[in-house]
XYZ file of C-alpha atoms in Angstrom:
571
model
C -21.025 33.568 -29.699
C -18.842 32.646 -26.785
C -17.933 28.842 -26.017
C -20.351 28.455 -23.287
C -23.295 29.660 -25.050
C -22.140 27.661 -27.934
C -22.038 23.998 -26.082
C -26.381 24.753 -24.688
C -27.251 25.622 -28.163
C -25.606 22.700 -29.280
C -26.933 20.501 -26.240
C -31.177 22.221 -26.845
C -30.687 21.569 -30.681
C -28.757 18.245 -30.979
C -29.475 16.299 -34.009
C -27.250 14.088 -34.793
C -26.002 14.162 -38.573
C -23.628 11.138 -38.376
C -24.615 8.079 -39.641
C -24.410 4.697 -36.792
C -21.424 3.472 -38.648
C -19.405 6.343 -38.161
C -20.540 6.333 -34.310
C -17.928 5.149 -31.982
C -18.449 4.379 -27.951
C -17.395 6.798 -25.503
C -16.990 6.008 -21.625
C -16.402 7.950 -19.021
C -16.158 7.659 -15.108
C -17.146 10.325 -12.987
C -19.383 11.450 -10.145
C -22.444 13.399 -11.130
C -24.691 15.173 -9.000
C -28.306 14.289 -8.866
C -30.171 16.809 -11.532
C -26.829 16.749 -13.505
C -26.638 15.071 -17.213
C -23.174 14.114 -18.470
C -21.921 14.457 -22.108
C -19.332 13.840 -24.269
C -18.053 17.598 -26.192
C -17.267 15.929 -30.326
C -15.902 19.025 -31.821
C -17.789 21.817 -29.929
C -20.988 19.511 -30.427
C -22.519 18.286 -27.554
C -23.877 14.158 -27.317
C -25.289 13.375 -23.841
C -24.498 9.685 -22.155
C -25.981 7.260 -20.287
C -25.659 5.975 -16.450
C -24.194 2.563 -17.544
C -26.203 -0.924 -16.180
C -22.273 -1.672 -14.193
C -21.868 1.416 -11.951
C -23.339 4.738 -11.099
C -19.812 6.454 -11.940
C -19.346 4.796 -15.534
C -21.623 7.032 -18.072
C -21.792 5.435 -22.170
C -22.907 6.649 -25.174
C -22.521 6.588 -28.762
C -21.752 9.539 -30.528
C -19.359 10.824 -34.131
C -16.158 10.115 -34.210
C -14.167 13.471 -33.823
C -12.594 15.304 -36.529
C -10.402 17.307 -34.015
C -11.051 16.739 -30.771
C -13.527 15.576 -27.651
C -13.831 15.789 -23.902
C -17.117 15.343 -21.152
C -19.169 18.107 -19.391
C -21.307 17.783 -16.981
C -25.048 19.997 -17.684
C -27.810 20.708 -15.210
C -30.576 20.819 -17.702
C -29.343 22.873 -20.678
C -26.630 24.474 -18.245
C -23.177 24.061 -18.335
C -22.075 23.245 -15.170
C -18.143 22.022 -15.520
C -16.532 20.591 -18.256
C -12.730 19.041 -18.463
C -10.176 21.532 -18.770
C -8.238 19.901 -21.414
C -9.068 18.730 -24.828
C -8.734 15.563 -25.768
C -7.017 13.673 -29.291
C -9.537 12.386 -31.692
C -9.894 8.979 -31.476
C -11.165 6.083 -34.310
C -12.152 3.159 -31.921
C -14.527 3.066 -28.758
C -12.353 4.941 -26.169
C -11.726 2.834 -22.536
C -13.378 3.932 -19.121
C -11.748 7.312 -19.458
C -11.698 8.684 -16.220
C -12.940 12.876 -15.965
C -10.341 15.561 -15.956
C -7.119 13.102 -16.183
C -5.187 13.747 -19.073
C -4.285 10.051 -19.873
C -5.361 6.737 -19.528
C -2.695 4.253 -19.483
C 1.120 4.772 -19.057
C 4.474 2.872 -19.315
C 4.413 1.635 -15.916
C 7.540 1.991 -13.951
C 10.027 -0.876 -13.599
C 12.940 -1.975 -11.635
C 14.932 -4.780 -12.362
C 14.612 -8.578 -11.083
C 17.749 -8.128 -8.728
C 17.624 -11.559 -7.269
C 15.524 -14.202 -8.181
C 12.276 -15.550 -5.924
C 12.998 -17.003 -3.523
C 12.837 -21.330 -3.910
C 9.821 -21.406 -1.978
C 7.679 -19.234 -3.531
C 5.366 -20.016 -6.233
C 3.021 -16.866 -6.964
C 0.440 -17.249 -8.795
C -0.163 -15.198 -12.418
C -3.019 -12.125 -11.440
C -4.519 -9.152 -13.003
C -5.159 -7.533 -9.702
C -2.389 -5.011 -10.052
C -2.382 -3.362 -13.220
C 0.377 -0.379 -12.856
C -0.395 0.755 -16.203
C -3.083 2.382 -14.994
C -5.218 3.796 -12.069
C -8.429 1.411 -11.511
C -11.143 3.196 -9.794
C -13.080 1.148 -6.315
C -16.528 1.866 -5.889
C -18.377 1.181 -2.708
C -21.996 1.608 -1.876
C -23.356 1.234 1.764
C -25.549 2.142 4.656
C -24.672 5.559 4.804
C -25.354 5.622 8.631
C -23.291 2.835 9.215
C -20.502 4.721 6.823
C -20.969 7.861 9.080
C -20.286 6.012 12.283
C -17.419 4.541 11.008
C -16.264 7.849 10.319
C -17.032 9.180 13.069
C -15.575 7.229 16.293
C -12.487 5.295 13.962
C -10.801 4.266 17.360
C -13.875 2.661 18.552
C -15.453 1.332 15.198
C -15.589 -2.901 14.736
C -18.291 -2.706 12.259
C -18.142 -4.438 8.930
C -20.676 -2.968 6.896
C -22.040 -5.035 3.665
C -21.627 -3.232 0.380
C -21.796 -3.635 -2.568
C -18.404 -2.986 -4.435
C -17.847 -1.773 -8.122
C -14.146 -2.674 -9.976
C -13.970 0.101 -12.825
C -10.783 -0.397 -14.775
C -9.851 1.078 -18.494
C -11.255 -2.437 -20.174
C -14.225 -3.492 -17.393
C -16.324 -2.878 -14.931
C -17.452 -5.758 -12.124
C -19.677 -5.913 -9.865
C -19.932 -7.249 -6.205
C -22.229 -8.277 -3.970
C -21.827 -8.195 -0.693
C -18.355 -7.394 -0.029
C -17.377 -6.985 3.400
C -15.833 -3.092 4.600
C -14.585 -2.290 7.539
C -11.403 -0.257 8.594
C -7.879 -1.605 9.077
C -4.667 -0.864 11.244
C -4.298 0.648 14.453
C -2.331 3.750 14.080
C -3.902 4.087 10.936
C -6.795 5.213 12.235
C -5.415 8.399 14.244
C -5.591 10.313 10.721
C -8.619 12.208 8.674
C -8.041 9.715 6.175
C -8.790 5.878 7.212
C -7.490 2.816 5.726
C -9.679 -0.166 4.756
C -10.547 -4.073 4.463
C -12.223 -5.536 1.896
C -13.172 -8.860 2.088
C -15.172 -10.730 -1.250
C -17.384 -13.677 -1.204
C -15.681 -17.039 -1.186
C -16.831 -17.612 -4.704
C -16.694 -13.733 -6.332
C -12.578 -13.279 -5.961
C -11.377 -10.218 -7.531
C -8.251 -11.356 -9.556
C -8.081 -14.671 -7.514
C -7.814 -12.384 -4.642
C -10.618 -12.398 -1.572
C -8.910 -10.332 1.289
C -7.467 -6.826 0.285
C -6.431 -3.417 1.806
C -7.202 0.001 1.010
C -4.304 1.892 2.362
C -4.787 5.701 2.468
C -1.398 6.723 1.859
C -2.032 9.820 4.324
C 1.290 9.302 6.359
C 3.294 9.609 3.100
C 2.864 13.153 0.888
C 4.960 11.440 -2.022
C 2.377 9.202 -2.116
C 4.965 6.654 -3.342
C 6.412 5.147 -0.382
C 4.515 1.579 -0.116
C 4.335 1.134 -3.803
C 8.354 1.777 -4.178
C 8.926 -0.605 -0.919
C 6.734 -3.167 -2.833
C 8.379 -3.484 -5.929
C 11.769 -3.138 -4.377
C 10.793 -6.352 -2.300
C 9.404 -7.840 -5.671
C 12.469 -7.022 -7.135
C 14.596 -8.961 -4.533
C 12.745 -11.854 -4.700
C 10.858 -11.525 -1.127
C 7.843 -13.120 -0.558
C 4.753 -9.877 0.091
C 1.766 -8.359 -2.047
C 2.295 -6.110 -4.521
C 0.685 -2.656 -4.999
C -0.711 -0.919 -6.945
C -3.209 2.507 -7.148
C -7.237 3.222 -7.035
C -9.424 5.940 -7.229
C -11.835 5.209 -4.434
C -15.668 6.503 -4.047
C -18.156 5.962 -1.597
C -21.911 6.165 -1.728
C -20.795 8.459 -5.099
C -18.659 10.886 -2.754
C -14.690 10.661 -3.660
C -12.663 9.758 -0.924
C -8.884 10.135 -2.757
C -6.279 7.766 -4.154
C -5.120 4.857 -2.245
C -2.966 1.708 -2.461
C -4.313 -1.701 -3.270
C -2.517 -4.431 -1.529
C -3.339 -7.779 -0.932
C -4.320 -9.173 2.840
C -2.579 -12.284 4.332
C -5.231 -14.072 4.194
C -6.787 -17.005 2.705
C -6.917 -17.916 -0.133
C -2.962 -15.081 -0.185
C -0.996 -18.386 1.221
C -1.601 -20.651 -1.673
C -1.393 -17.715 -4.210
C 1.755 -16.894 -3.534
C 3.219 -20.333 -2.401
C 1.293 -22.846 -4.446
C 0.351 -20.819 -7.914
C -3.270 -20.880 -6.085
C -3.732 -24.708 -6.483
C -5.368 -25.295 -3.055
C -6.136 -28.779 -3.859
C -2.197 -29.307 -3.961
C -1.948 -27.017 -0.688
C -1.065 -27.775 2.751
C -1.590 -24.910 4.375
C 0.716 -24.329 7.963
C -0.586 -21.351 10.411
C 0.609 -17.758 9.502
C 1.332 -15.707 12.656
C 1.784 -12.136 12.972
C 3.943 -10.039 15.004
C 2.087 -6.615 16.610
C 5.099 -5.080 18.408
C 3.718 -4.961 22.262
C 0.835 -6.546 24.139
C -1.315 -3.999 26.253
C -1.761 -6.646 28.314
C 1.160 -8.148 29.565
C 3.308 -5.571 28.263
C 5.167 -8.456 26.598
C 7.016 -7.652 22.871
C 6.581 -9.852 19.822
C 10.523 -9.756 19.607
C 10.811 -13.427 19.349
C 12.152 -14.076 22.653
C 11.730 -17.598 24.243
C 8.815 -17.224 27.276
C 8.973 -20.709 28.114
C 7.349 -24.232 27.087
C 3.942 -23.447 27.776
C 2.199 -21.926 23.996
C -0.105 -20.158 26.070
C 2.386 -17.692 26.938
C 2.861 -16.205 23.826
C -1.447 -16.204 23.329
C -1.715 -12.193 24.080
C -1.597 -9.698 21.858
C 1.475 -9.394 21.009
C 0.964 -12.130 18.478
C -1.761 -13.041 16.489
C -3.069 -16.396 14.165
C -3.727 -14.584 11.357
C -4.393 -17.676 9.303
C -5.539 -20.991 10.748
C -3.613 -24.310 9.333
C -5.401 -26.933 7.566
C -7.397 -29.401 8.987
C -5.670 -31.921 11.606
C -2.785 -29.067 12.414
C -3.377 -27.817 16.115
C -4.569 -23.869 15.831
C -1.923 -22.728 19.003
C 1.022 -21.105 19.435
C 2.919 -24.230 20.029
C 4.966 -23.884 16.300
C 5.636 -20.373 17.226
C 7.089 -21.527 20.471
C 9.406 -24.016 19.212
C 11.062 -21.883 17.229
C 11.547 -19.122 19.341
C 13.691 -22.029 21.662
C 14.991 -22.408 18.798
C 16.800 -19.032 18.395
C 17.251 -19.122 22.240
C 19.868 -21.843 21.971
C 20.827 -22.020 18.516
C 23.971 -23.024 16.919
C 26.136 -20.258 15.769
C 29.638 -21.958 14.252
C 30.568 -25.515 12.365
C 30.234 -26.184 8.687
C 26.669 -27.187 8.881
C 25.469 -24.285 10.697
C 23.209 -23.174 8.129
C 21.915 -26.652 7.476
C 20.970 -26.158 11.001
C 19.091 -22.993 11.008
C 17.200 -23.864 7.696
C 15.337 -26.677 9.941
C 13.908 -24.359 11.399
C 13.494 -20.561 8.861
C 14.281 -20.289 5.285
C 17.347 -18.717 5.868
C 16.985 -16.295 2.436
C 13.533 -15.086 3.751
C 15.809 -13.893 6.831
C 18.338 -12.813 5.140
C 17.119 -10.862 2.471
C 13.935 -9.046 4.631
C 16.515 -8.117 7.490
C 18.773 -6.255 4.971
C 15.832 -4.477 3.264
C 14.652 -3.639 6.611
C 17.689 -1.822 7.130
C 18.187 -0.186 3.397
C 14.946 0.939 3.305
C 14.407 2.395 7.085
C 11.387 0.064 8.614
C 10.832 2.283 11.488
C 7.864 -0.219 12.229
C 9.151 -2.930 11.107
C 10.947 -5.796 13.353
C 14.153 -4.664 14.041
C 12.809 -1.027 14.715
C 9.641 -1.725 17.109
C 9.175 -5.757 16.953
C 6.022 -4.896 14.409
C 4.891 -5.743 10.913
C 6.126 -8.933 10.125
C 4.137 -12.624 9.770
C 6.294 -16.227 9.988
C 4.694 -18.604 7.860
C 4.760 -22.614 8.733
C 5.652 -24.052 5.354
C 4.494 -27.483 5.569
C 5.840 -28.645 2.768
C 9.773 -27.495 3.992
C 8.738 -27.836 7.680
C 10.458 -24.174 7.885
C 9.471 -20.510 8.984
C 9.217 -18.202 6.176
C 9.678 -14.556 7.054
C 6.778 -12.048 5.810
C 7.066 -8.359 5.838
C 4.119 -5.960 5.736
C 2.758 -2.490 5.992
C 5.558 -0.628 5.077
C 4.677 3.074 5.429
C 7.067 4.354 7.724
C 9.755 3.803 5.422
C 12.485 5.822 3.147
C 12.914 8.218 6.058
C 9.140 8.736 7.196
C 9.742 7.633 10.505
C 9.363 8.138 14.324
C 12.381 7.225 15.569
C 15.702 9.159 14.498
C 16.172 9.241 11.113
C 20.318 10.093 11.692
C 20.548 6.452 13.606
C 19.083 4.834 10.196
C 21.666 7.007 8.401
C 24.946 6.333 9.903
C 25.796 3.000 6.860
C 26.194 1.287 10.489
C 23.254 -1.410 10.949
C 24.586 -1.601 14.518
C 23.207 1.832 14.783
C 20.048 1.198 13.245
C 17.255 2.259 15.747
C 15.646 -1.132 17.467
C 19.560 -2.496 17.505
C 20.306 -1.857 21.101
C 17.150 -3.805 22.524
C 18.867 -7.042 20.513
C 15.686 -8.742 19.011
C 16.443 -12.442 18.546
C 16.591 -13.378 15.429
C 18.466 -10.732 13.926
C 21.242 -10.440 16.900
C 21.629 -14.446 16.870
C 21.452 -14.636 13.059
C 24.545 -12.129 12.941
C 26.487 -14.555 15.480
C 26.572 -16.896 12.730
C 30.322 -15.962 10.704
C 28.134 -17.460 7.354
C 24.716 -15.706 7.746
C 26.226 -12.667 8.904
C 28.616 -12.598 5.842
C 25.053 -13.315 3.637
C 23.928 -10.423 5.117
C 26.564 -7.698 4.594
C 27.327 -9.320 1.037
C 23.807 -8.771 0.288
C 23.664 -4.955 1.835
C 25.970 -4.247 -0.733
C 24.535 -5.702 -3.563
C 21.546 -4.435 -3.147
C 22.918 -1.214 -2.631
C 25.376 -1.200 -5.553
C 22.588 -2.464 -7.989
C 19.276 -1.448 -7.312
C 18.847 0.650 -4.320
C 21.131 3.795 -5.729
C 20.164 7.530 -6.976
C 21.288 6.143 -10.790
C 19.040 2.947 -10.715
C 15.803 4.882 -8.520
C 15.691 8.125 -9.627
C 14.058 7.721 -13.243
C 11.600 5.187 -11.634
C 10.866 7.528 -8.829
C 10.403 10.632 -11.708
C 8.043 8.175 -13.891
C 5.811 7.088 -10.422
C 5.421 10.736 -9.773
C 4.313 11.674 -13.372
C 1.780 8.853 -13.384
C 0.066 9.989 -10.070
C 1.067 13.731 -10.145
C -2.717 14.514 -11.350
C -4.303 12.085 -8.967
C -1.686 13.424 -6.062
C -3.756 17.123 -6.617
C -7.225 15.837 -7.025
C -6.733 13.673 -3.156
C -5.768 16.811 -1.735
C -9.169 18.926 -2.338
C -11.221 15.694 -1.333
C -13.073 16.098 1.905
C -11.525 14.241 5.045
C -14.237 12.364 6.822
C -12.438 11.570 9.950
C -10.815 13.858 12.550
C -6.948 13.507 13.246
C -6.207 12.631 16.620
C -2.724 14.005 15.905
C -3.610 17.494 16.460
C -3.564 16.730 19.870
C 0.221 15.519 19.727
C 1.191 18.244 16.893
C 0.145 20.644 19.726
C 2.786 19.567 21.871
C 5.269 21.811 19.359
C 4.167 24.579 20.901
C 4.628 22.786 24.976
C 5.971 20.053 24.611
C 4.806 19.568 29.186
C 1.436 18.802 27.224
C 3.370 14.938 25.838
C 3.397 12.453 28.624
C 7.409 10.945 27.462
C 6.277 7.800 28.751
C 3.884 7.236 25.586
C 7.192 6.769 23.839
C 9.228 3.316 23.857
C 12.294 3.139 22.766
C 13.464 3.390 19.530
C 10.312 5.688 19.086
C 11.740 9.005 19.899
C 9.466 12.082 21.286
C 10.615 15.049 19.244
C 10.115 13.110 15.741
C 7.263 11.532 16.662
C 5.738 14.795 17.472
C 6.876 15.993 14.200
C 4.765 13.840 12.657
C 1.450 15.423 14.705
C 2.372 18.750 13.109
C 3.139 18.120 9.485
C -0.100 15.696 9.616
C -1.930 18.997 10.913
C -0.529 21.686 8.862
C -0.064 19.164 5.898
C 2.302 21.871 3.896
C 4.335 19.527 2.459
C 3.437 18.668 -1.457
C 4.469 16.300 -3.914
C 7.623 17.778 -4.688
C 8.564 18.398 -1.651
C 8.469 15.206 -0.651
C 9.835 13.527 -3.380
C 12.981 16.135 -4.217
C 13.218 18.156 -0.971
C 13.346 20.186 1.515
C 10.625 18.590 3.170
C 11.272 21.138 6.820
C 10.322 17.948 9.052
C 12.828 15.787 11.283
C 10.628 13.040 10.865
C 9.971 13.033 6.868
C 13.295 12.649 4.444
C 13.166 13.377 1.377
C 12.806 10.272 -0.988
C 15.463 11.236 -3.197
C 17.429 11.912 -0.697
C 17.231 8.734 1.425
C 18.577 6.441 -1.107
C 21.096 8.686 -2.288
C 22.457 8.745 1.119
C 21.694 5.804 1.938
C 23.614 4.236 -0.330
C 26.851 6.069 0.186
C 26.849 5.435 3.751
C 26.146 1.905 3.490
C 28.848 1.265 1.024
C 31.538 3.509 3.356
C 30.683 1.670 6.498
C 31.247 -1.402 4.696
C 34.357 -0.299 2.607
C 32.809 -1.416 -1.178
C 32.639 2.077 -2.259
């Protein structure tokens, strides 16, 4: 009797023989169709499960404990429809929220060293939001139509839909009323896969967290990027969010892995400055920096405008978080500072003193060389983007943020031989001399900081012999996930066709879309590998990748690091 016709006899005819107290719990997630019954295979015998009460993906059931082996089907009636393609070990105790077809369930998470310690201002609190252990799963159930639409016109879409959100990890599921979805970024939303917000109910926080992103990871075929940027920053003692990965469904339909991070906002300021005690908490304004106003063309470079706050009120920057009561919700702090760096001092023995008034000189610092080790091309030095300053009350000081670090580790579109010269003077963004960094290395002791720190960075974390095994043991954790993402449906059209097309004549790009750093060819470059999308996990990771604008990841630190240490003769 073949296998198949074994499992439906063993599904019409199941009796169980086992007695309760040999029974053990299985749990699975998956996503069943609608006349489809799920079941857990205990030695070739076939026990069918239950939708659970928490989520329409989590199925439960009791069943023997196996002898040899288990793993879940999915029937349609008495037919077999699919069942996983591996076996799995016996087990003696109620198994976790096993997720279908993955071949494990929790893994030594990878780890890089604490190279410098947080920075004195920081106080984060203690969260289970990212467990990197594991691969939670998101679950989000909406107004289709209103999903559609979103899907549909991504450029156009301000909608934020109510849903109802499900938080499946190995040990729990929660659930979530009325969370609040809508899609994030700007250029994120050029690509067939979108990036989200979610935003929880003041009083149902997930992990003491109530803002967070969804990023798609679609920019990035190692898939590792962001999360290797993240703990790098974690491991030099930066305030940012952490990462970490989720399966992600909607309305039952799988939409791929993405990256949890956390949202600057509220209640993010006192979690990672004041352990989450609000009560304790006076909160200053947060302010982001979006590169270029459409507006008044004007760049979020830090430049002084003048003493009027209203000037700097376009889109080049934004509140992102309002103060506490009693502060004034302007631009006024924002202002001050950037006369600051207009006219500030750059020599005597209390120079620093001077500056720390004013920024917490390490936030600088320490951001400004990762920008440069790690290759922000969107970052502030690049294209006057991705970064927040933070008005700490309590230090009456700026604290430097950095965020949304995709185009990093050589995905870029500006020239990725400018970021690889060991030179930071060649770094692309240098020549247009943003403030803070150009005035910051006119001071002998900062810039001496900042070239110490370059190198010992370099020389103990950000090296092929420190990031390689951590790079190999990302990959194996997400290698199965990496395959399943790429045979999920898109649900959005790529507007980068349009650019990939100019390959083929280039008369079809208008060059004045491009401002400098962003250069034409690489940026184009992008357009086509985001339309042919030929370049796996392997690829990316180990090499050749075949695209200007995509390095290797391998490959950027390794020479990364041997250029920086040349240029700066600590080889």
């Amino acid at each position: 009797m073949s296998n198949t016709l074994l499992l439906v006899a063993s599904f019409i005819a199941f009796v169980s023989a086992c007695h309760t107290g040999r029974n053990i719990t299985y749990n699975v997630v998956l996503s069943a169709g609608e006349q489809q019954t799920v079941a857990v295979v205990v030695d070739s015998k076939v026990f069918p499960l239950k939708q659970s009460s928490h989520s329409v993906l989590l199925y439960t059931g009791e069943a023997p404990r196996a002898k040899k082996s288990y793993n879940y089907a999915k029937f349609n009636g008495s037919e077999l429809v699919e069942q996983e393609a591996f076996l799995r070990d016996a087990v003696k105790l109620n198994t976790p929220n096993q997720f279908y077809n993955r071949t494990w369930d929790t893994v030594k998470p990878a780890k890089l060293p604490n190279t410098l310690p947080p920075m004195s201002a920081m106080n984060r609190v203690k969260s289970k939001l990212h467990l990197n252990d594991q691969i939670v799963t998101i679950h989000i159930e909406a107004d289709e139509a209103a999903i559609e639409r979103m899907h549909k016109d991504p450029m156009r879409n301000t909608e934020k839909v109510p849903t109802k959100l499900t938080y499946i990890s190995l040990n729990e599921a929660q659930t979530f009323a009325d969370v609040e979805f809508e899609l994030a970024g700007n250029n994120a939303r050029w690509f067939s896969k979108l990036t989200y917000n979610l935003k929880f109910p003041k009083k149902q926080l997930l992990a003491g967290y109530r803002s967070l992103k969804l990023r798609s990871l679609i920019t990035d075929p190692s898939y590792i990027r962001e999360k290797t940027v993240y703990d790098i920053m974690q491991s030099a003692g930066v305030a940012t969010t952490q990462f970490s990965y989720a399966r992600v469904y909607i309305n039952k339909k799988p939409y791929g892995l993405f990256g949890i991070v956390e949202n600057y906002k509220n209640p993010w300021l006192e979690n990672e400055f004041a352990n989450g005690q609000k009560e304790e908490f006076e909160r200053g304004i947060l302010y982001q920096g979006r590169s270029r106003s459409f507006t008044t063309n004007l760049s979020s470079n830090l430049e002084f405008r003048g003493d009027n706050q209203t000037l700097y009120a376009d889109d080049s920057y934004k509140i992102k978080v309002d103060p506490a009561k009693g502060q004034p919700i302007d631009y006024t702090r924002l202002m001050e500072f950037t006369k600051f760096l207009a006219n500030a001092p750059t020599t005597g023995s209390d120079v620093v003193n001077q500056w720390e008034k004013h920024i917490d000189t390490q936030s600088m610092v320490r951001n400004l060389a990762l920008e440069i080790l790690l290759g922000f091309a969107d970052g502030y030095i690049s294209n006057a983007n991705n970064f927040y300053l933070y008005d700490n009350r309590e230090r009456q000081q700026f604290v430097f943020i950095p965020s949304d670090t995709d185009y990093s580790l050589g995905s870029t579109f500006t020239k990725l031989s400018d970021m690889w010269t060991g030179n930071y003077h060649d770094f692309p963004g240098m020549s247009l001399k943003r403030p803070l960094f150009q005035k910051m290395l006119e001071v002998p002791q900062l810039k001496k900081q900042f070239e110490e720190l370059l190198v010992k960075l370099t020389k103990e974390l950000l090296n092929p012999k420190r990031m390689n095994p951590y790079i190999d043991s990302l990959v194996n954790m997400i290698r199965e996930d990496v395959t399943w993402d790429q045979m999920v449906p898109r649900y959005a059209e790529s507007i980068l066709k349009d650019v990939g097309a100019g390959q083929q004549d280039p008369q079809n790009v208008d060059p004045n879309m491009f401002v400098p750093p962003t250069d034409m060819e690489t940026t184009i470059d992008i357009g086509m590998r985001a339309t042919l999308n030929n370049v796996n996990l392997d690829m990316a990771v180990n090499g050749p990748t075949g695209y200007i604008s995509l390095a290797p990841v391998k490959e950027w630190f390794a020479r990364q690091s041997e250029a920086t240490l040349k240029y700066l003769n600590a080889a």
